[in-house]
DNA sequence: AATTTAAACTTAAACGATTAAGCAACTTGG
DNA sequence: CCAAGTTGCTTAATCGTTTAAGTTTAAATT
């Protein structure tokens, strides 16, 4: 890489000190009383030399990097990909850059990412925390690093967060199925103790109880890191000795695995089995009977999380807790 | 944010200079002949104080940031999301961090991103260049910034790149359709002069000519930034006065828009219309007759691009040009 | 015993910006 | 005409590392 142009080069060329150059290029010429001709010379020289400020040097001096660290489960997962895009756009608007990392819901990876980002002096974090990573997050809190949790939060910790109202989302989904005449409603969830999952399960259970269907409660929990084929197989087995006439899937990936299983097992939807998915996906639209699903307000979630983070970075230490309402997109898969 | 622990804090605590601490913590104790006890004390102190090196300071001093800038069209697009994930993993393995940005195929955004990343002193770029951004890329070349183009390249410029063999990909797709008995084969492409698109179109045209079907050549070009509904409408219009018995879609987004249009217009696939998509998507699997598609070797592309970039960052100035073979996943949509 | 070599550090400059404090050379007010 | 203020800069410290070039003390060699 060729040598870069620094403040000093401009200073030398114009014949002033770097301080003066810095003032002018930061728009402080009035405040710092730099002469009009000198200011013009400096600006001209900067343009001529194609000067670009070294953000690293500036960051070191200022103690802030204008960088946000974003940690999600997997950037390749469209849910997080879309979220990342919204965060990116919002960050750029406020002159921040995003560095990202995928944790794979794995504490070791998550910790490595957090450490890397802390070393790189990010000004704040947006994190979808993984199971069992409480201590890492807590360490951030103790260091007073601005932080917003997203998608899930840790009830034991005092942080800002932006999540879905998962309880109501699933509660309403169950109610919808009941209204459509289904009774033996099952749920397919992840084996995960985090709040987003437990709230979805709680929403399911309470709704079942409230509709006098507690005897029909049946939850299948699947490990997160299984490849899709495995998930599909497990759900497929559920389908062969079918005890449910409706299934709710607790995540997008589970919904997809479920759809593959239903397709493989040639179950008729909704006649034999009604389905409700999570998050939305083009595949939902092309399934024989388009899937009813729980839609998250991604756009707002991304924006709010950045807004709150910026707020915290400005010094606001008050934690903000946001639970957003989902929308049930009702289509043919529930009858 | 609470004050951070610096080398100086450790130095003070142990009673040595920061130089000694730096040597020890960088594993240079042998080479720089630091005493065994002192080294141990330093390591203990570092652990005790939970020292984390300030990457910003290190970067400033070393002149390299261990950061890769990744610019794609849209991180929310699964194609680029998956690519980003692979780049991320590969980068982490080599102790690099990725900062990313989405250009939306827009030169203004792309330039802003490049400038931001240059200011942040990224050590190298992986870029999916947008139409008409040649001068920006050229500026990078002139600055001798390590750079790998991905997905498309600029034939006029001397850069490394990793792309699909788009010509052969589409050529073979046409041949497949011809073998399946289709003759009036059309193509739906983007209005884009970049090489990836022009090569796909050229592959289509040459294949048609080679199969004596030049009279059947029909290409519909659609602007990139249209919302999906618009694309769907345009493709829908094509379908109502149907002059083709087969369609090849030149990208993933176009394939999806096409599927929606086909569904809306209730065309029977493959009887009335055969289809070939690009890139793969779960929706392809749930379409009435699963879609035949051109699959890109994403994993290898991501890895290769990082490998080449690391190579360039190590000082290798030789440009590497990689064209990868696609695979035609044949299914029911072509008869 | 004088000189060289080695061991175990320290000193201080440098990276490229920001910014508080200082200092001439004017202008103004009384 | 002199003190005070204003204008238009400069000086130099600082951020937290890295690293070339010393320095001191002890051990080895001649």
XYZ file of C-alpha atoms (C1' of nucleotides) in Angstrom:
730
model
C 0.000 0.000 0.000
C 1.294 3.412 -0.952
C 2.020 5.946 1.750
C -0.932 7.922 2.880
C -1.337 11.651 3.076
C -1.345 12.929 6.643
C -2.149 16.202 8.319
C 1.558 16.840 8.429
C 1.867 16.678 4.646
C -0.759 19.350 4.299
C 0.829 21.406 7.070
C 4.214 21.248 5.359
C 2.787 22.127 1.997
C 0.862 25.138 3.262
C 3.543 26.132 5.750
C 1.486 25.997 8.944
C 1.277 23.662 11.933
C -0.763 20.473 12.008
C -2.951 22.041 14.659
C -4.145 24.699 12.271
C -4.805 22.132 9.602
C -6.755 20.005 12.040
C -8.872 22.959 13.110
C -9.708 23.925 9.571
C -10.521 20.440 8.380
C -12.752 19.896 11.376
C -14.665 23.066 10.671
C -13.334 24.902 13.697
C -11.821 27.761 11.681
C -14.246 30.320 13.099
C -14.048 29.156 16.648
C -10.284 28.825 16.544
C -9.849 32.012 14.541
C -7.948 30.746 11.562
C -7.417 33.328 8.850
C -9.576 33.142 5.766
C -6.762 32.786 3.226
C -4.895 30.222 5.289
C -8.094 28.219 5.689
C -8.648 28.278 1.974
C -5.094 27.220 1.270
C -5.464 24.314 3.670
C -8.718 23.168 2.133
C -7.267 23.404 -1.334
C -4.190 21.469 -0.346
C -6.313 18.779 1.332
C -8.347 18.386 -1.817
C -5.320 18.438 -4.035
C -3.464 15.818 -2.029
C -6.676 13.797 -1.651
C -6.307 13.822 2.095
C -8.290 11.217 4.031
C -8.159 11.410 7.816
C -6.747 8.387 9.597
C -9.632 7.171 11.695
C -7.363 4.941 13.714
C -5.281 7.842 14.923
C -8.360 9.881 15.580
C -9.967 7.014 17.473
C -6.915 6.548 19.649
C -6.817 10.163 20.546
C -10.539 10.625 20.993
C -11.110 7.379 22.805
C -14.021 6.474 20.592
C -14.088 4.606 17.326
C -17.550 5.322 15.927
C -17.943 1.601 15.566
C -20.750 -0.697 16.660
C -20.165 -4.377 17.271
C -23.031 -6.594 16.167
C -23.110 -10.205 17.300
C -25.835 -12.475 15.992
C -26.246 -16.233 15.842
C -25.526 -16.442 12.134
C -25.338 -13.672 9.567
C -26.207 -16.187 6.855
C -29.593 -16.718 8.477
C -31.931 -14.322 6.672
C -33.535 -13.225 9.922
C -30.206 -11.943 11.185
C -29.056 -10.886 7.746
C -32.017 -8.569 7.407
C -31.545 -7.296 10.906
C -27.886 -6.638 10.168
C -28.843 -4.655 7.108
C -31.206 -2.450 9.053
C -28.625 -1.926 11.770
C -26.055 -1.084 9.116
C -28.254 1.529 7.463
C -29.191 3.096 10.741
C -25.564 3.133 11.878
C -24.339 4.794 8.695
C -26.919 7.535 9.094
C -25.257 8.418 12.369
C -21.749 8.051 11.042
C -21.040 4.704 12.643
C -19.543 1.594 11.104
C -20.659 -1.914 11.984
C -18.378 -4.842 12.609
C -20.160 -8.124 12.912
C -19.684 -11.672 14.046
C -21.664 -14.898 14.159
C -21.733 -16.813 17.420
C -23.507 -19.974 16.226
C -25.218 -19.859 19.623
C -21.882 -20.956 21.001
C -20.453 -19.367 24.126
C -16.844 -19.900 23.193
C -17.255 -18.173 19.855
C -19.370 -15.499 21.409
C -16.738 -14.717 24.013
C -13.977 -14.609 21.422
C -16.032 -12.155 19.381
C -16.809 -9.949 22.342
C -13.145 -9.865 23.324
C -12.043 -9.037 19.809
C -14.575 -6.253 19.587
C -13.676 -4.871 22.996
C -10.016 -4.848 21.977
C -11.013 -2.974 18.890
C -12.649 -0.440 21.146
C -16.121 -0.598 19.698
C -18.259 2.120 21.215
C -21.164 -0.215 21.844
C -22.641 -3.629 21.268
C -25.813 -5.056 19.812
C -25.935 -8.702 20.766
C -28.269 -11.633 20.372
C -26.900 -13.453 23.412
C -26.345 -17.188 23.398
C -27.371 -19.672 26.027
C -25.129 -19.709 29.061
C -23.163 -16.606 28.124
C -24.498 -14.611 31.024
C -21.101 -13.984 32.534
C -19.722 -12.486 29.326
C -22.604 -10.091 29.082
C -22.284 -9.311 32.737
C -18.613 -8.490 32.228
C -19.666 -5.943 29.608
C -22.159 -4.440 32.002
C -19.482 -4.143 34.669
C -17.204 -2.399 32.229
C -20.128 -0.089 31.537
C -19.987 -0.764 27.822
C -23.104 0.504 26.035
C -25.100 -2.570 25.142
C -28.437 -3.549 23.668
C -29.610 -7.137 23.596
C -31.734 -8.151 20.684
C -34.077 -11.035 19.885
C -33.578 -12.345 23.447
C -32.582 -10.869 26.737
C -31.279 -12.152 30.051
C -33.861 -11.543 32.770
C -31.251 -11.667 35.516
C -29.239 -8.852 33.975
C -29.844 -5.160 33.786
C -29.513 -4.287 30.135
C -31.497 -2.587 27.469
C -33.179 -4.910 25.039
C -35.428 -5.069 22.013
C -37.359 -8.290 21.623
C -40.604 -9.662 20.319
C -43.512 -10.180 22.669
C -43.010 -13.879 22.188
C -45.565 -14.933 24.732
C -48.433 -13.125 23.071
C -47.210 -14.068 19.613
C -47.586 -17.770 20.269
C -50.585 -17.385 22.547
C -52.453 -15.711 19.722
C -51.289 -18.329 17.254
C -52.765 -21.070 19.416
C -55.980 -19.141 19.780
C -56.156 -18.756 16.028
C -55.813 -22.517 15.596
C -58.484 -23.161 18.228
C -60.830 -20.783 16.451
C -60.210 -22.701 13.250
C -61.351 -25.837 15.061
C -58.061 -27.471 15.935
C -57.591 -29.063 19.336
C -54.623 -31.401 19.262
C -52.134 -28.600 18.781
C -48.442 -29.450 19.167
C -45.353 -27.316 19.205
C -41.873 -27.835 17.805
C -39.259 -25.802 19.644
C -35.539 -25.577 20.232
C -33.921 -27.097 23.251
C -32.924 -23.713 24.578
C -33.474 -22.106 27.938
C -33.228 -18.540 26.677
C -36.144 -16.247 27.205
C -37.266 -16.019 23.601
C -37.767 -19.765 23.482
C -39.191 -20.173 26.961
C -41.642 -17.359 26.347
C -42.801 -18.927 23.117
C -43.317 -22.193 24.948
C -45.055 -20.456 27.811
C -47.341 -18.699 25.375
C -48.209 -22.052 23.889
C -48.829 -23.736 27.233
C -50.897 -20.982 28.739
C -53.010 -20.671 25.660
C -53.626 -24.390 25.666
C -54.612 -24.258 29.330
C -56.865 -21.259 28.817
C -58.623 -23.133 26.056
C -59.064 -26.201 28.264
C -56.598 -28.143 26.164
C -53.935 -28.860 28.772
C -54.175 -32.584 28.052
C -53.239 -31.938 24.464
C -50.023 -30.139 25.291
C -47.207 -31.767 23.380
C -43.847 -30.094 22.842
C -40.994 -31.518 20.817
C -37.651 -29.911 21.574
C -34.860 -30.099 19.046
C -31.194 -29.283 19.542
C -30.038 -26.103 17.790
C -26.970 -27.311 16.044
C -28.491 -30.213 14.170
C -28.199 -30.073 10.411
C -31.485 -29.562 8.666
C -31.723 -33.170 7.535
C -31.632 -34.305 11.148
C -34.330 -31.879 12.180
C -36.401 -32.971 9.254
C -36.009 -36.590 10.284
C -37.096 -35.916 13.839
C -40.128 -33.958 12.728
C -40.812 -36.635 10.135
C -40.992 -39.254 12.873
C -43.484 -37.106 14.730
C -45.612 -37.026 11.650
C -45.726 -40.777 11.026
C -47.424 -41.512 14.321
C -49.432 -38.402 14.118
C -51.017 -37.345 17.340
C -51.520 -33.700 16.483
C -53.825 -32.019 14.017
C -51.859 -28.782 14.151
C -48.257 -27.757 14.721
C -46.648 -24.487 15.660
C -42.984 -24.053 14.827
C -40.992 -21.876 17.157
C -38.440 -20.508 14.702
C -37.875 -19.947 11.041
C -35.398 -22.812 10.688
C -37.756 -25.187 12.457
C -40.595 -24.062 10.216
C -38.543 -24.867 7.150
C -37.435 -28.238 8.477
C -41.066 -28.902 9.302
C -42.198 -28.024 5.812
C -39.649 -30.390 4.316
C -40.836 -33.136 6.658
C -44.485 -32.503 5.869
C -43.696 -32.575 2.170
C -41.709 -35.800 2.465
C -44.456 -37.444 4.500
C -47.131 -36.161 2.150
C -49.391 -34.875 4.868
C -52.245 -32.776 3.611
C -52.262 -29.241 4.921
C -54.547 -28.111 6.457
C -56.882 -31.116 6.201
C -54.686 -33.559 8.091
C -52.434 -31.063 9.734
C -52.563 -27.314 10.207
C -49.316 -25.371 10.414
C -48.065 -22.068 11.771
C -44.535 -20.916 11.075
C -42.272 -18.224 12.417
C -40.643 -15.149 10.815
C -41.705 -15.563 7.200
C -39.834 -16.978 4.252
C -40.486 -17.172 0.551
C -40.790 -20.920 0.909
C -43.867 -20.342 3.067
C -45.557 -18.754 0.063
C -44.905 -21.646 -2.276
C -45.905 -24.393 0.085
C -49.034 -26.180 -1.153
C -51.213 -24.185 1.133
C -49.359 -21.011 1.967
C -48.217 -20.925 5.534
C -49.768 -18.849 8.242
C -46.907 -17.316 10.194
C -45.881 -15.074 13.022
C -44.217 -12.023 11.560
C -41.699 -10.005 13.501
C -41.359 -6.254 12.915
C -37.725 -6.532 11.869
C -37.381 -3.022 10.563
C -38.539 -1.434 13.788
C -36.530 -3.822 15.913
C -33.330 -3.004 14.101
C -33.955 0.712 14.234
C -34.955 0.786 17.861
C -31.932 -1.198 18.914
C -29.606 1.273 17.209
C -31.528 4.213 18.586
C -31.252 2.918 22.126
C -27.594 2.104 21.685
C -26.809 5.596 20.410
C -28.707 6.924 23.365
C -26.592 4.901 25.758
C -23.411 5.914 23.996
C -24.435 9.516 24.523
C -24.425 8.821 28.208
C -27.976 7.836 29.024
C -27.564 5.052 31.549
C -31.220 4.216 31.865
C -32.054 0.792 30.530
C -34.777 0.605 27.953
C -36.882 -2.498 27.533
C -38.857 -2.903 24.372
C -41.205 -5.740 23.568
C -42.703 -5.492 20.138
C -45.935 -6.944 18.913
C -45.849 -9.567 16.195
C -48.435 -9.924 13.498
C -50.122 -13.172 12.595
C -50.246 -13.436 8.822
C -53.157 -15.795 8.291
C -53.309 -17.896 5.180
C -54.429 -21.304 4.003
C -52.334 -23.547 6.231
C -54.720 -23.338 9.176
C -57.904 -24.116 7.297
C -17.320 3.072 29.934
C -14.904 2.398 32.740
C -11.220 3.127 32.235
C -9.293 0.372 30.570
C -6.174 -1.372 31.735
C -3.133 -0.419 29.681
C 0.395 -1.711 29.362
C 1.440 1.100 31.625
C -0.764 -0.145 34.442
C 0.914 -3.517 34.298
C 4.334 -1.902 34.026
C 3.697 0.219 37.097
C 2.351 -2.685 39.074
C 5.277 -4.956 38.286
C 7.827 -2.159 38.398
C 9.229 -2.441 34.883
C 8.973 -0.432 31.682
C 6.122 -0.780 29.201
C 8.623 -2.107 26.679
C 9.330 -5.150 28.802
C 5.629 -5.760 29.314
C 5.014 -5.470 25.604
C 7.774 -7.964 24.817
C 6.475 -10.502 27.292
C 2.852 -10.246 26.295
C 3.816 -10.605 22.655
C 5.787 -13.757 23.375
C 9.159 -12.155 22.674
C 10.568 -12.900 26.134
C 13.148 -15.332 24.791
C 14.229 -13.225 21.881
C 14.348 -10.067 23.943
C 15.867 -11.875 26.939
C 13.392 -11.009 29.630
C 14.082 -12.745 32.948
C 11.931 -15.711 33.858
C 10.574 -14.290 37.097
C 9.856 -10.890 35.642
C 8.049 -12.517 32.742
C 5.944 -14.535 35.130
C 5.110 -11.491 37.200
C 4.042 -9.630 34.095
C 1.844 -12.449 32.896
C 0.264 -12.803 36.311
C -0.386 -9.094 36.548
C -1.901 -9.059 33.082
C -4.257 -11.849 34.033
C -5.086 -10.302 37.356
C -5.883 -6.907 35.896
C -7.709 -8.554 33.004
C -5.569 -6.719 30.513
C -6.834 -6.506 26.962
C -4.553 -4.909 24.388
C -5.855 -1.810 22.671
C -6.019 -2.834 19.035
C -6.440 0.745 17.948
C -3.124 1.792 19.428
C -1.465 -1.291 18.065
C -2.935 -0.659 14.644
C -1.736 2.915 14.611
C 1.760 1.903 15.501
C 1.949 -1.143 13.275
C 0.248 0.455 10.318
C -2.091 -2.489 9.898
C -5.458 -3.138 11.464
C -6.061 -6.824 10.820
C -9.352 -5.823 9.342
C -10.937 -6.767 6.039
C -13.552 -4.559 4.410
C -16.325 -6.490 2.689
C -18.652 -4.655 0.347
C -21.577 -6.524 -1.177
C -24.772 -5.417 -2.838
C -26.953 -6.290 0.138
C -26.093 -8.288 3.212
C -29.786 -9.135 3.643
C -29.690 -11.018 0.361
C -29.019 -14.654 1.329
C -26.470 -15.039 -1.442
C -24.324 -12.298 0.046
C -25.253 -13.203 3.602
C -23.893 -16.693 3.133
C -20.828 -15.350 1.408
C -20.282 -12.935 4.263
C -20.500 -15.762 6.742
C -17.864 -17.762 4.920
C -15.603 -14.734 4.638
C -16.108 -14.065 8.322
C -15.144 -17.591 9.357
C -12.127 -17.627 7.123
C -11.037 -14.214 8.346
C -11.331 -15.178 12.013
C -9.155 -18.209 11.405
C -6.409 -15.852 10.353
C -7.055 -13.377 13.107
C -8.812 -10.809 10.976
C -12.043 -8.994 11.643
C -14.556 -8.127 8.955
C -16.342 -4.839 8.573
C -19.073 -4.882 5.996
C -21.286 -2.622 4.002
C -24.097 -2.897 1.489
C -23.848 -0.853 -1.685
C -27.323 -1.538 -3.119
C -25.506 -1.585 -6.464
C -25.244 2.164 -6.044
C -22.015 3.986 -6.829
C -22.567 6.773 -4.352
C -23.070 4.379 -1.473
C -20.255 2.231 -2.682
C -17.847 5.144 -2.746
C -18.882 6.287 0.710
C -18.260 2.789 2.019
C -14.884 2.501 0.358
C -13.839 5.874 1.749
C -14.990 4.993 5.230
C -13.136 1.722 5.114
C -9.980 3.316 3.728
C -10.112 5.888 6.524
C -10.438 3.042 8.957
C -7.278 1.640 7.461
C -8.618 -1.757 6.486
C -5.796 -3.969 5.318
C -7.683 -5.165 2.290
C -10.985 -5.246 0.463
C -13.325 -7.883 -0.866
C -15.805 -6.127 -3.106
C -18.691 -7.050 -5.321
C -18.318 -3.945 -7.500
C -21.341 -2.016 -8.704
C -22.018 -0.777 -12.183
C -20.056 2.318 -13.129
C -17.808 2.316 -10.083
C -14.711 1.621 -12.077
C -12.963 4.792 -11.031
C -13.372 3.998 -7.338
C -11.885 0.577 -7.774
C -9.159 2.043 -9.883
C -8.345 4.510 -7.130
C -7.850 1.562 -4.791
C -5.559 -0.091 -7.287
C -3.517 3.082 -7.583
C -3.177 3.253 -3.841
C -2.012 -0.347 -4.026
C -4.638 -1.502 -1.572
C -4.961 -5.303 -1.522
C -8.212 -6.084 -3.254
C -10.231 -9.038 -4.469
C -13.354 -8.602 -6.533
C -16.072 -11.136 -6.062
C -19.149 -12.245 -7.997
C -18.182 -9.856 -10.805
C -15.003 -8.240 -12.014
C -14.037 -5.303 -14.175
C -12.338 -6.536 -17.332
C -10.567 -3.228 -17.883
C -8.887 -3.333 -14.500
C -6.034 -5.379 -13.186
C -7.344 -6.956 -10.018
C -7.650 -10.379 -8.517
C -11.140 -11.826 -8.664
C -13.223 -14.852 -7.825
C -16.311 -15.310 -9.929
C -18.561 -17.951 -11.393
C -18.016 -19.164 -14.916
C -21.261 -17.473 -15.784
C -21.006 -18.086 -19.480
C -20.786 -21.863 -19.151
C -23.351 -21.909 -16.363
C -26.073 -20.466 -18.550
C -24.833 -22.137 -21.720
C -25.260 -25.494 -20.043
C -28.650 -24.534 -18.677
C -29.858 -23.745 -22.190
C -28.443 -27.016 -23.478
C -30.269 -28.847 -20.717
C -33.535 -27.241 -21.745
C -32.917 -28.078 -25.379
C -32.228 -31.680 -24.464
C -35.505 -31.746 -22.607
C -37.220 -30.705 -25.830
C -37.683 -26.983 -25.287
C -37.032 -24.563 -28.098
C -38.634 -21.244 -27.355
C -36.325 -20.505 -24.470
C -36.357 -16.997 -23.025
C -34.226 -15.278 -20.452
C -35.026 -12.798 -17.722
C -32.012 -10.721 -16.731
C -31.078 -7.496 -14.987
C -30.440 -4.335 -16.871
C -26.806 -4.315 -15.892
C -23.674 -4.020 -17.955
C -21.417 -5.753 -15.461
C -19.578 -8.828 -16.526
C -21.545 -11.328 -14.468
C -24.732 -10.291 -16.186
C -23.282 -9.857 -19.652
C -21.615 -13.251 -19.442
C -24.866 -14.907 -18.421
C -26.568 -13.264 -21.334
C -23.749 -14.193 -23.672
C -23.949 -17.798 -22.460
C -27.633 -17.784 -23.263
C -27.215 -16.234 -26.688
C -24.348 -18.398 -27.809
C -26.065 -21.553 -26.646
C -29.195 -20.555 -28.535
C -27.165 -19.897 -31.657
C -25.240 -23.149 -31.311
C -28.540 -24.998 -31.111
C -29.855 -23.208 -34.185
C -32.346 -21.296 -32.095
C -31.181 -17.763 -32.779
C -34.644 -16.791 -33.924
C -35.992 -17.750 -30.549
C -33.683 -15.475 -28.603
C -35.751 -13.314 -26.305
C -34.302 -11.447 -23.372
C -36.258 -9.363 -20.896
C -34.141 -6.949 -18.931
C -35.385 -5.633 -15.628
C -33.996 -2.750 -13.584
C -32.246 -3.784 -10.384
C -33.868 -1.520 -7.909
C -37.478 -2.377 -8.612
C -39.437 -3.738 -5.693
C -40.387 -7.352 -6.067
C -44.003 -6.582 -6.871
C -42.878 -4.563 -9.869
C -40.635 -7.319 -11.129
C -43.421 -9.795 -10.645
C -45.756 -7.607 -12.642
C -43.334 -7.301 -15.526
C -42.707 -11.013 -15.638
C -46.429 -11.596 -15.253
C -47.063 -9.556 -18.400
C -44.549 -11.693 -20.254
C -46.471 -14.735 -19.192
C -49.886 -13.594 -20.341
C -48.872 -13.324 -23.980
C -46.667 -16.305 -23.671
C -44.151 -16.730 -26.424
C -41.711 -18.921 -24.578
C -41.983 -22.493 -23.414
C -39.025 -22.129 -21.064
C -37.444 -19.342 -19.027
C -34.045 -18.925 -17.467
C -33.720 -16.431 -14.646
C -30.403 -14.704 -14.311
C -30.355 -14.173 -10.546
C -31.892 -15.439 -7.381
C -34.146 -12.419 -6.905
C -35.362 -12.678 -10.478
C -36.038 -16.368 -10.008
C -38.187 -15.648 -6.988
C -40.063 -12.836 -8.685
C -40.575 -15.217 -11.591
C -41.961 -17.925 -9.373
C -44.446 -15.516 -7.845
C -45.506 -14.423 -11.304
C -45.869 -17.992 -12.537
C -47.915 -18.855 -9.492
C -50.153 -15.819 -9.895
C -50.666 -16.580 -13.564
C -51.262 -20.238 -12.860
C -48.940 -21.484 -15.524
C -48.271 -25.182 -15.367
C -44.621 -26.059 -14.867
C -43.089 -27.768 -16.774
C -45.968 -28.580 -19.136
C -46.690 -25.033 -20.261
C -43.446 -23.500 -19.158
C -40.124 -24.921 -18.030
C -38.017 -22.925 -15.552
C -34.418 -22.651 -14.486
C -33.435 -20.512 -11.516
C -30.194 -19.155 -10.114
C -28.408 -19.708 -6.800
C -30.889 -21.920 -4.972
C -33.495 -21.041 -2.399
C -35.821 -23.021 -0.179
C -38.721 -21.643 -2.141
C -37.381 -23.491 -5.178
C -37.974 -26.745 -3.313
C -41.582 -26.026 -2.464
C -42.635 -24.784 -5.841
C -45.144 -27.131 -7.437
C -42.484 -28.775 -9.487
C -39.197 -28.181 -7.725
C -36.995 -25.817 -9.599
C -33.950 -26.795 -11.574
C -31.266 -24.249 -10.753
C -27.711 -23.137 -11.288
C -25.842 -23.597 -8.062
C -22.783 -21.527 -7.215
C -19.992 -22.992 -5.083
C -20.375 -20.332 -2.403
C -18.196 -22.002 0.160
C -15.220 -22.238 -2.160
C -15.755 -18.772 -3.544
C -15.719 -17.230 -0.096
C -12.676 -19.160 0.969
C -10.703 -18.502 -2.166
C -11.373 -14.812 -2.047
C -10.032 -14.584 1.494
C -7.070 -16.775 0.633
C -6.121 -14.557 -2.287
C -6.604 -11.415 -0.250
C -4.368 -12.698 2.543
C -1.860 -13.566 -0.109
C -1.918 -10.036 -1.470
C -1.697 -8.557 1.994
C 1.429 -10.623 2.534
C 2.925 -8.805 -0.405
C 2.157 -10.984 -3.373
C 1.345 -8.512 -6.100
C 0.420 -11.033 -8.722
C -3.246 -10.910 -9.629
C -5.150 -14.142 -9.400
C -8.186 -14.791 -11.550
C -10.518 -17.556 -10.548
C -13.588 -18.678 -12.453
C -15.490 -21.418 -10.709
C -17.753 -23.983 -12.232
C -21.413 -23.987 -11.306
C -23.526 -27.080 -10.962
C -26.893 -27.533 -12.582
C -29.234 -29.090 -10.048
C -31.803 -30.752 -12.257
C -35.290 -31.335 -10.982
C -38.871 -31.394 -12.143
C -39.226 -27.857 -13.498
C -37.673 -28.684 -16.859
C -39.743 -31.766 -17.608
C 43.366 -7.389 35.188
C 41.513 -5.681 31.223
C 38.397 -6.562 27.661
C 34.626 -8.755 25.470
C 30.236 -10.823 25.518
C 25.844 -11.703 27.236
C 21.778 -10.927 29.985
C 18.124 -8.086 31.451
C 16.369 -4.485 31.187
C 15.184 0.986 29.984
C 14.700 5.077 27.026
C 12.478 7.379 23.827
C 10.717 7.951 19.261
C 7.080 6.873 16.393
C 2.261 6.056 14.435
C -1.465 10.427 13.079
C -4.605 12.724 14.897
C -6.773 16.227 18.748
C -6.659 20.023 21.813
C -5.343 22.801 25.958
C -2.268 26.318 26.596
C 0.855 29.773 25.044
C 2.697 33.610 22.409
C 3.403 37.324 19.125
C 1.520 41.074 16.686
C -2.051 43.917 16.114
C -6.223 46.791 17.417
C -8.932 49.162 20.634
C -10.367 51.928 24.650
C -9.537 55.190 28.095
C 0.432 56.376 25.037
C -0.163 52.323 27.634
C -2.959 48.409 29.268
C -6.236 45.206 27.710
C -8.259 42.621 24.280
C -8.332 40.348 19.855
C -6.487 37.854 16.058
C -3.939 34.178 14.133
C -1.344 31.244 14.736
C 2.270 27.503 17.227
C 3.865 24.312 20.845
C 3.660 20.296 22.886
C 1.253 16.789 25.383
C -1.617 12.942 24.740
C -4.004 8.469 23.342
C -1.606 3.009 23.998
C 1.238 0.438 21.612
C 5.733 -1.191 19.251
C 10.534 -1.392 18.623
C 15.268 0.339 17.494
C 18.850 1.791 20.142
C 20.834 2.342 24.238
C 22.476 1.254 29.354
C 23.823 -1.252 33.310
C 25.461 -5.164 35.607
C 27.427 -9.596 35.697
C 29.856 -13.377 33.614
C 33.272 -15.124 30.424
C 37.453 -14.744 27.873
C 42.193 -13.549 27.014
